[in-house]
Amino acid sequence: MTATSAALTPPPDASAPVRHPDAPAPGEPLGSHYEHCFGCGGGQPHGLHLDARAGEGVTVTAEFTVTPDHQGAPGLAHGGVLATALDETLGSLNWLLRVIAVTGRLETDFVRPVPVGTVLHLQAEVTAVHGRKIYSTATGRLGGPDGPVAVRAGAVFVEVKVDHFVDNGRPEEIRAAMSDPDQVRRARAFEVNP
């Protein structure tokens, strides 16, 4: 994706992204960051159930099957659902950096229609880091990882502290996530989206 706004262009002194040494290995599934997340959680009956895997460097691949619950126009995926799939995939990149970050800006280009029943193949990568800002891009392809591009996005994520969620989330969900005995799942519950 070519940056369409200055906000998506990293400054000249931005750094190349560095994969955290404790990040999941290439090919390893990333799993859900939170059971009730609309994008990746298994606890959402009409959610995307996005299946993401760590790639090489600071990249992620993911798949999402468009169901009738995701349509806008008859037989076609809703554009907002496609933007959500891109946002979820881009947010998964932060797990490879081992930072908690939220979407600051997301710009989406819709290139071709995505029919219901399609498996959308998503690829995302971090392109630069500058202070608390993480610059990244993603594409969604039809028919396979090398198929035609249907959607693409550029994003800036902003690193935050866990207090961002604790101070703003509903107390009952925050308590449930914080009491999870699985330390990795507990940390991942607070990794993406404002």
PDB file of N, CA, C and O in Angstrom, residues 41-102:
ATOM      1  N   GLY A  41     -11.485 -14.010  18.737  1.00  0.00           N
ATOM      2  CA  GLY A  41     -11.959 -14.823  19.841  1.00  0.00           C
ATOM      3  C   GLY A  41     -12.930 -15.909  19.432  1.00  0.00           C
ATOM      4  O   GLY A  41     -13.802 -15.691  18.594  1.00  0.00           O
ATOM      5  N   GLY A  42     -12.779 -17.057  20.047  1.00  0.00           N
ATOM      6  CA  GLY A  42     -13.695 -18.170  19.789  1.00  0.00           C
ATOM      7  C   GLY A  42     -15.032 -18.010  20.487  1.00  0.00           C
ATOM      8  O   GLY A  42     -15.991 -18.706  20.163  1.00  0.00           O
ATOM      9  N   GLY A  43     -15.127 -17.071  21.430  1.00  0.00           N
ATOM     10  CA  GLY A  43     -16.350 -16.869  22.187  1.00  0.00           C
ATOM     11  C   GLY A  43     -17.357 -15.949  21.524  1.00  0.00           C
ATOM     12  O   GLY A  43     -18.362 -15.602  22.116  1.00  0.00           O
ATOM     13  N   GLN A  44     -17.086 -15.534  20.308  1.00  0.00           N
ATOM     14  CA  GLN A  44     -17.999 -14.671  19.563  1.00  0.00           C
ATOM     15  C   GLN A  44     -18.646 -15.473  18.445  1.00  0.00           C
ATOM     16  O   GLN A  44     -18.003 -15.773  17.442  1.00  0.00           O
ATOM     17  N   PRO A  45     -19.929 -15.834  18.568  1.00  0.00           N
ATOM     18  CA  PRO A  45     -20.543 -16.705  17.563  1.00  0.00           C
ATOM     19  C   PRO A  45     -20.544 -16.119  16.147  1.00  0.00           C
ATOM     20  O   PRO A  45     -20.470 -16.862  15.178  1.00  0.00           O
ATOM     21  N   HIS A  46     -20.607 -14.806  16.027  1.00  0.00           N
ATOM     22  CA  HIS A  46     -20.630 -14.183  14.695  1.00  0.00           C
ATOM     23  C   HIS A  46     -19.318 -13.467  14.387  1.00  0.00           C
ATOM     24  O   HIS A  46     -19.240 -12.703  13.426  1.00  0.00           O
ATOM     25  N   GLY A  47     -18.288 -13.717  15.195  1.00  0.00           N
ATOM     26  CA  GLY A  47     -16.999 -13.063  15.005  1.00  0.00           C
ATOM     27  C   GLY A  47     -16.260 -13.589  13.788  1.00  0.00           C
ATOM     28  O   GLY A  47     -16.729 -14.469  13.066  1.00  0.00           O
ATOM     29  N   LEU A  48     -15.076 -13.035  13.568  1.00  0.00           N
ATOM     30  CA  LEU A  48     -14.274 -13.409  12.405  1.00  0.00           C
ATOM     31  C   LEU A  48     -13.508 -14.707  12.606  1.00  0.00           C
ATOM     32  O   LEU A  48     -13.150 -15.356  11.637  1.00  0.00           O
ATOM     33  N   HIS A  49     -13.214 -15.066  13.847  1.00  0.00           N
ATOM     34  CA  HIS A  49     -12.446 -16.281  14.158  1.00  0.00           C
ATOM     35  C   HIS A  49     -11.158 -16.309  13.333  1.00  0.00           C
ATOM     36  O   HIS A  49     -10.761 -17.356  12.808  1.00  0.00           O
ATOM     37  N   LEU A  50     -10.521 -15.158  13.251  1.00  0.00           N
ATOM     38  CA  LEU A  50      -9.291 -15.002  12.485  1.00  0.00           C
ATOM     39  C   LEU A  50      -8.214 -15.933  13.033  1.00  0.00           C
ATOM     40  O   LEU A  50      -8.008 -16.005  14.244  1.00  0.00           O
ATOM     41  N   ASP A  51      -7.546 -16.632  12.158  1.00  0.00           N
ATOM     42  CA  ASP A  51      -6.493 -17.582  12.518  1.00  0.00           C
ATOM     43  C   ASP A  51      -5.159 -17.003  12.046  1.00  0.00           C
ATOM     44  O   ASP A  51      -4.873 -17.017  10.852  1.00  0.00           O
ATOM     45  N   ALA A  52      -4.369 -16.450  12.981  1.00  0.00           N
ATOM     46  CA  ALA A  52      -3.101 -15.793  12.643  1.00  0.00           C
ATOM     47  C   ALA A  52      -1.912 -16.653  13.046  1.00  0.00           C
ATOM     48  O   ALA A  52      -1.955 -17.380  14.041  1.00  0.00           O
ATOM     49  N   ARG A  53      -0.838 -16.543  12.245  1.00  0.00           N
ATOM     50  CA  ARG A  53       0.421 -17.249  12.515  1.00  0.00           C
ATOM     51  C   ARG A  53       1.585 -16.280  12.382  1.00  0.00           C
ATOM     52  O   ARG A  53       1.574 -15.399  11.528  1.00  0.00           O
ATOM     53  N   ALA A  54       2.588 -16.496  13.221  1.00  0.00           N
ATOM     54  CA  ALA A  54       3.810 -15.697  13.125  1.00  0.00           C
ATOM     55  C   ALA A  54       4.516 -16.024  11.820  1.00  0.00           C
ATOM     56  O   ALA A  54       4.541 -17.178  11.388  1.00  0.00           O
ATOM     57  N   GLY A  55       5.067 -15.002  11.197  1.00  0.00           N
ATOM     58  CA  GLY A  55       5.862 -15.185   9.989  1.00  0.00           C
ATOM     59  C   GLY A  55       7.324 -14.916  10.275  1.00  0.00           C
ATOM     60  O   GLY A  55       7.745 -14.812  11.436  1.00  0.00           O
ATOM     61  N   GLU A  56       8.102 -14.784   9.226  1.00  0.00           N
ATOM     62  CA  GLU A  56       9.518 -14.434   9.363  1.00  0.00           C
ATOM     63  C   GLU A  56       9.632 -12.953   9.713  1.00  0.00           C
ATOM     64  O   GLU A  56       8.767 -12.148   9.349  1.00  0.00           O
ATOM     65  N   GLY A  57      10.710 -12.566  10.407  1.00  0.00           N
ATOM     66  CA  GLY A  57      10.891 -11.165  10.760  1.00  0.00           C
ATOM     67  C   GLY A  57       9.732 -10.685  11.613  1.00  0.00           C
ATOM     68  O   GLY A  57       9.323 -11.344  12.555  1.00  0.00           O
ATOM     69  N   VAL A  58       9.179  -9.536  11.246  1.00  0.00           N
ATOM     70  CA  VAL A  58       8.031  -9.001  11.966  1.00  0.00           C
ATOM     71  C   VAL A  58       6.843  -9.011  11.004  1.00  0.00           C
ATOM     72  O   VAL A  58       6.370  -7.983  10.537  1.00  0.00           O
ATOM     73  N   THR A  59       6.421 -10.248  10.671  1.00  0.00           N
ATOM     74  CA  THR A  59       5.300 -10.449   9.758  1.00  0.00           C
ATOM     75  C   THR A  59       4.331 -11.461  10.355  1.00  0.00           C
ATOM     76  O   THR A  59       4.704 -12.273  11.198  1.00  0.00           O
ATOM     77  N   VAL A  60       3.099 -11.389   9.876  1.00  0.00           N
ATOM     78  CA  VAL A  60       2.044 -12.293  10.307  1.00  0.00           C
ATOM     79  C   VAL A  60       1.242 -12.687   9.074  1.00  0.00           C
ATOM     80  O   VAL A  60       1.047 -11.876   8.170  1.00  0.00           O
ATOM     81  N   THR A  61       0.785 -13.935   9.038  1.00  0.00           N
ATOM     82  CA  THR A  61      -0.192 -14.347   8.043  1.00  0.00           C
ATOM     83  C   THR A  61      -1.452 -14.762   8.796  1.00  0.00           C
ATOM     84  O   THR A  61      -1.384 -15.171   9.959  1.00  0.00           O
ATOM     85  N   ALA A  62      -2.584 -14.638   8.140  1.00  0.00           N
ATOM     86  CA  ALA A  62      -3.845 -14.993   8.779  1.00  0.00           C
ATOM     87  C   ALA A  62      -4.847 -15.405   7.717  1.00  0.00           C
ATOM     88  O   ALA A  62      -4.679 -15.079   6.528  1.00  0.00           O
ATOM     89  N   GLU A  63      -5.864 -16.125   8.165  1.00  0.00           N
ATOM     90  CA  GLU A  63      -6.966 -16.493   7.289  1.00  0.00           C
ATOM     91  C   GLU A  63      -8.272 -16.195   7.993  1.00  0.00           C
ATOM     92  O   GLU A  63      -8.373 -16.298   9.217  1.00  0.00           O
ATOM     93  N   PHE A  64      -9.250 -15.827   7.182  1.00  0.00           N
ATOM     94  CA  PHE A  64     -10.583 -15.519   7.682  1.00  0.00           C
ATOM     95  C   PHE A  64     -11.586 -15.946   6.621  1.00  0.00           C
ATOM     96  O   PHE A  64     -11.456 -15.589   5.457  1.00  0.00           O
ATOM     97  N   THR A  65     -12.546 -16.762   7.022  1.00  0.00           N
ATOM     98  CA  THR A  65     -13.577 -17.225   6.107  1.00  0.00           C
ATOM     99  C   THR A  65     -14.801 -16.331   6.241  1.00  0.00           C
ATOM    100  O   THR A  65     -15.361 -16.175   7.333  1.00  0.00           O
ATOM    101  N   VAL A  66     -15.212 -15.732   5.124  1.00  0.00           N
ATOM    102  CA  VAL A  66     -16.376 -14.846   5.097  1.00  0.00           C
ATOM    103  C   VAL A  66     -17.637 -15.706   5.137  1.00  0.00           C
ATOM    104  O   VAL A  66     -17.859 -16.542   4.257  1.00  0.00           O
ATOM    105  N   THR A  67     -18.447 -15.520   6.175  1.00  0.00           N
ATOM    106  CA  THR A  67     -19.695 -16.278   6.325  1.00  0.00           C
ATOM    107  C   THR A  67     -20.880 -15.366   6.000  1.00  0.00           C
ATOM    108  O   THR A  67     -20.720 -14.140   5.893  1.00  0.00           O
ATOM    109  N   PRO A  68     -22.069 -15.922   5.894  1.00  0.00           N
ATOM    110  CA  PRO A  68     -23.250 -15.088   5.672  1.00  0.00           C
ATOM    111  C   PRO A  68     -23.445 -14.021   6.761  1.00  0.00           C
ATOM    112  O   PRO A  68     -24.034 -12.976   6.498  1.00  0.00           O
ATOM    113  N   ASP A  69     -22.930 -14.265   7.969  1.00  0.00           N
ATOM    114  CA  ASP A  69     -23.025 -13.269   9.041  1.00  0.00           C
ATOM    115  C   ASP A  69     -22.182 -12.027   8.770  1.00  0.00           C
ATOM    116  O   ASP A  69     -22.344 -11.015   9.451  1.00  0.00           O
ATOM    117  N   HIS A  70     -21.265 -12.105   7.824  1.00  0.00           N
ATOM    118  CA  HIS A  70     -20.325 -11.012   7.548  1.00  0.00           C
ATOM    119  C   HIS A  70     -20.686 -10.210   6.310  1.00  0.00           C
ATOM    120  O   HIS A  70     -19.920  -9.348   5.892  1.00  0.00           O
ATOM    121  N   GLN A  71     -21.856 -10.472   5.718  1.00  0.00           N
ATOM    122  CA  GLN A  71     -22.162  -9.804   4.449  1.00  0.00           C
ATOM    123  C   GLN A  71     -22.775  -8.428   4.654  1.00  0.00           C
ATOM    124  O   GLN A  71     -23.390  -8.132   5.665  1.00  0.00           O
ATOM    125  N   GLY A  72     -22.539  -7.595   3.636  1.00  0.00           N
ATOM    126  CA  GLY A  72     -23.159  -6.279   3.552  1.00  0.00           C
ATOM    127  C   GLY A  72     -24.148  -6.337   2.410  1.00  0.00           C
ATOM    128  O   GLY A  72     -25.332  -6.614   2.598  1.00  0.00           O
ATOM    129  N   ALA A  73     -23.648  -6.149   1.183  1.00  0.00           N
ATOM    130  CA  ALA A  73     -24.483  -6.365   0.005  1.00  0.00           C
ATOM    131  C   ALA A  73     -24.755  -7.862  -0.106  1.00  0.00           C
ATOM    132  O   ALA A  73     -23.951  -8.673   0.372  1.00  0.00           O
ATOM    133  N   PRO A  74     -25.862  -8.249  -0.736  1.00  0.00           N
ATOM    134  CA  PRO A  74     -26.168  -9.680  -0.818  1.00  0.00           C
ATOM    135  C   PRO A  74     -25.015 -10.492  -1.411  1.00  0.00           C
ATOM    136  O   PRO A  74     -24.536 -10.203  -2.504  1.00  0.00           O
ATOM    137  N   GLY A  75     -24.535 -11.465  -0.622  1.00  0.00           N
ATOM    138  CA  GLY A  75     -23.496 -12.370  -1.093  1.00  0.00           C
ATOM    139  C   GLY A  75     -22.077 -11.832  -1.043  1.00  0.00           C
ATOM    140  O   GLY A  75     -21.147 -12.520  -1.448  1.00  0.00           O
ATOM    141  N   LEU A  76     -21.901 -10.613  -0.511  1.00  0.00           N
ATOM    142  CA  LEU A  76     -20.559 -10.009  -0.455  1.00  0.00           C
ATOM    143  C   LEU A  76     -20.227  -9.572   0.970  1.00  0.00           C
ATOM    144  O   LEU A  76     -21.108  -9.147   1.723  1.00  0.00           O
ATOM    145  N   ALA A  77     -18.944  -9.653   1.294  1.00  0.00           N
ATOM    146  CA  ALA A  77     -18.486  -9.227   2.619  1.00  0.00           C
ATOM    147  C   ALA A  77     -18.737  -7.739   2.813  1.00  0.00           C
ATOM    148  O   ALA A  77     -18.576  -6.936   1.892  1.00  0.00           O
ATOM    149  N   HIS A  78     -19.119  -7.375   4.030  1.00  0.00           N
ATOM    150  CA  HIS A  78     -19.287  -5.970   4.415  1.00  0.00           C
ATOM    151  C   HIS A  78     -17.907  -5.324   4.495  1.00  0.00           C
ATOM    152  O   HIS A  78     -16.974  -5.904   5.057  1.00  0.00           O
ATOM    153  N   GLY A  79     -17.764  -4.122   3.970  1.00  0.00           N
ATOM    154  CA  GLY A  79     -16.472  -3.435   3.997  1.00  0.00           C
ATOM    155  C   GLY A  79     -15.931  -3.220   5.397  1.00  0.00           C
ATOM    156  O   GLY A  79     -14.728  -3.323   5.641  1.00  0.00           O
ATOM    157  N   GLY A  80     -16.810  -2.929   6.348  1.00  0.00           N
ATOM    158  CA  GLY A  80     -16.363  -2.743   7.726  1.00  0.00           C
ATOM    159  C   GLY A  80     -15.816  -4.016   8.338  1.00  0.00           C
ATOM    160  O   GLY A  80     -14.881  -3.987   9.137  1.00  0.00           O
ATOM    161  N   VAL A  81     -16.379  -5.152   7.934  1.00  0.00           N
ATOM    162  CA  VAL A  81     -15.872  -6.445   8.420  1.00  0.00           C
ATOM    163  C   VAL A  81     -14.489  -6.699   7.830  1.00  0.00           C
ATOM    164  O   VAL A  81     -13.582  -7.177   8.520  1.00  0.00           O
ATOM    165  N   LEU A  82     -14.306  -6.361   6.544  1.00  0.00           N
ATOM    166  CA  LEU A  82     -12.978  -6.529   5.924  1.00  0.00           C
ATOM    167  C   LEU A  82     -11.953  -5.613   6.592  1.00  0.00           C
ATOM    168  O   LEU A  82     -10.811  -6.031   6.836  1.00  0.00           O
ATOM    169  N   ALA A  83     -12.354  -4.387   6.913  1.00  0.00           N
ATOM    170  CA  ALA A  83     -11.447  -3.474   7.620  1.00  0.00           C
ATOM    171  C   ALA A  83     -11.095  -4.040   8.995  1.00  0.00           C
ATOM    172  O   ALA A  83      -9.946  -3.948   9.446  1.00  0.00           O
ATOM    173  N   THR A  84     -12.066  -4.669   9.650  1.00  0.00           N
ATOM    174  CA  THR A  84     -11.817  -5.297  10.951  1.00  0.00           C
ATOM    175  C   THR A  84     -10.812  -6.442  10.820  1.00  0.00           C
ATOM    176  O   THR A  84      -9.920  -6.594  11.658  1.00  0.00           O
ATOM    177  N   ALA A  85     -10.948  -7.253   9.769  1.00  0.00           N
ATOM    178  CA  ALA A  85     -10.004  -8.359   9.558  1.00  0.00           C
ATOM    179  C   ALA A  85      -8.590  -7.822   9.353  1.00  0.00           C
ATOM    180  O   ALA A  85      -7.617  -8.379   9.889  1.00  0.00           O
ATOM    181  N   LEU A  86      -8.460  -6.741   8.590  1.00  0.00           N
ATOM    182  CA  LEU A  86      -7.138  -6.134   8.400  1.00  0.00           C
ATOM    183  C   LEU A  86      -6.606  -5.578   9.718  1.00  0.00           C
ATOM    184  O   LEU A  86      -5.436  -5.787  10.068  1.00  0.00           O
ATOM    185  N   ASP A  87      -7.457  -4.874  10.470  1.00  0.00           N
ATOM    186  CA  ASP A  87      -7.052  -4.295  11.748  1.00  0.00           C
ATOM    187  C   ASP A  87      -6.603  -5.378  12.721  1.00  0.00           C
ATOM    188  O   ASP A  87      -5.585  -5.241  13.406  1.00  0.00           O
ATOM    189  N   GLU A  88      -7.341  -6.479  12.772  1.00  0.00           N
ATOM    190  CA  GLU A  88      -6.994  -7.581  13.670  1.00  0.00           C
ATOM    191  C   GLU A  88      -5.647  -8.194  13.284  1.00  0.00           C
ATOM    192  O   GLU A  88      -4.818  -8.503  14.144  1.00  0.00           O
ATOM    193  N   THR A  89      -5.428  -8.377  11.988  1.00  0.00           N
ATOM    194  CA  THR A  89      -4.163  -8.947  11.523  1.00  0.00           C
ATOM    195  C   THR A  89      -3.011  -7.999  11.832  1.00  0.00           C
ATOM    196  O   THR A  89      -1.953  -8.417  12.324  1.00  0.00           O
ATOM    197  N   LEU A  90      -3.202  -6.714  11.566  1.00  0.00           N
ATOM    198  CA  LEU A  90      -2.170  -5.719  11.870  1.00  0.00           C
ATOM    199  C   LEU A  90      -1.884  -5.678  13.368  1.00  0.00           C
ATOM    200  O   LEU A  90      -0.735  -5.597  13.789  1.00  0.00           O
ATOM    201  N   GLY A  91      -2.926  -5.755  14.180  1.00  0.00           N
ATOM    202  CA  GLY A  91      -2.742  -5.739  15.634  1.00  0.00           C
ATOM    203  C   GLY A  91      -1.969  -6.942  16.137  1.00  0.00           C
ATOM    204  O   GLY A  91      -1.239  -6.850  17.124  1.00  0.00           O
ATOM    205  N   SER A  92      -2.092  -8.069  15.445  1.00  0.00           N
ATOM    206  CA  SER A  92      -1.361  -9.277  15.840  1.00  0.00           C
ATOM    207  C   SER A  92       0.149  -9.092  15.728  1.00  0.00           C
ATOM    208  O   SER A  92       0.919  -9.770  16.404  1.00  0.00           O
ATOM    209  N   LEU A  93       0.576  -8.176  14.876  1.00  0.00           N
ATOM    210  CA  LEU A  93       2.013  -7.923  14.722  1.00  0.00           C
ATOM    211  C   LEU A  93       2.658  -7.479  16.036  1.00  0.00           C
ATOM    212  O   LEU A  93       3.827  -7.768  16.289  1.00  0.00           O
ATOM    213  N   ASN A  94       1.898  -6.778  16.851  1.00  0.00           N
ATOM    214  CA  ASN A  94       2.460  -6.241  18.090  1.00  0.00           C
ATOM    215  C   ASN A  94       2.906  -7.346  19.045  1.00  0.00           C
ATOM    216  O   ASN A  94       3.773  -7.134  19.876  1.00  0.00           O
ATOM    217  N   TRP A  95       2.306  -8.542  18.894  1.00  0.00           N
ATOM    218  CA  TRP A  95       2.729  -9.674  19.714  1.00  0.00           C
ATOM    219  C   TRP A  95       4.161 -10.079  19.375  1.00  0.00           C
ATOM    220  O   TRP A  95       4.891 -10.573  20.225  1.00  0.00           O
ATOM    221  N   LEU A  96       4.579  -9.858  18.129  1.00  0.00           N
ATOM    222  CA  LEU A  96       5.957 -10.193  17.733  1.00  0.00           C
ATOM    223  C   LEU A  96       6.961  -9.176  18.280  1.00  0.00           C
ATOM    224  O   LEU A  96       8.137  -9.487  18.447  1.00  0.00           O
ATOM    225  N   LEU A  97       6.485  -7.971  18.550  1.00  0.00           N
ATOM    226  CA  LEU A  97       7.332  -6.948  19.165  1.00  0.00           C
ATOM    227  C   LEU A  97       7.271  -7.025  20.686  1.00  0.00           C
ATOM    228  O   LEU A  97       8.086  -6.422  21.370  1.00  0.00           O
ATOM    229  N   ARG A  98       6.257  -7.732  21.179  1.00  0.00           N
ATOM    230  CA  ARG A  98       5.980  -7.891  22.620  1.00  0.00           C
ATOM    231  C   ARG A  98       5.686  -6.533  23.266  1.00  0.00           C
ATOM    232  O   ARG A  98       6.219  -6.196  24.321  1.00  0.00           O
ATOM    233  N   VAL A  99       4.805  -5.768  22.599  1.00  0.00           N
ATOM    234  CA  VAL A  99       4.340  -4.505  23.151  1.00  0.00           C
ATOM    235  C   VAL A  99       2.814  -4.509  23.157  1.00  0.00           C
ATOM    236  O   VAL A  99       2.175  -5.208  22.376  1.00  0.00           O
ATOM    237  N   ILE A 100       2.245  -3.727  24.039  1.00  0.00           N
ATOM    238  CA  ILE A 100       0.807  -3.484  24.057  1.00  0.00           C
ATOM    239  C   ILE A 100       0.586  -2.226  23.239  1.00  0.00           C
ATOM    240  O   ILE A 100       1.177  -1.178  23.523  1.00  0.00           O
ATOM    241  N   ALA A 101      -0.240  -2.320  22.202  1.00  0.00           N
ATOM    242  CA  ALA A 101      -0.474  -1.176  21.333  1.00  0.00           C
ATOM    243  C   ALA A 101      -1.920  -1.168  20.858  1.00  0.00           C
ATOM    244  O   ALA A 101      -2.568  -2.211  20.791  1.00  0.00           O
ATOM    245  N   VAL A 102      -2.407   0.020  20.536  1.00  0.00           N
ATOM    246  CA  VAL A 102      -3.764   0.195  20.041  1.00  0.00           C
ATOM    247  C   VAL A 102      -3.720   0.855  18.662  1.00  0.00           C
ATOM    248  O   VAL A 102      -2.747   1.521  18.309  1.00  0.00           O
TER     249      VAL A 102
END
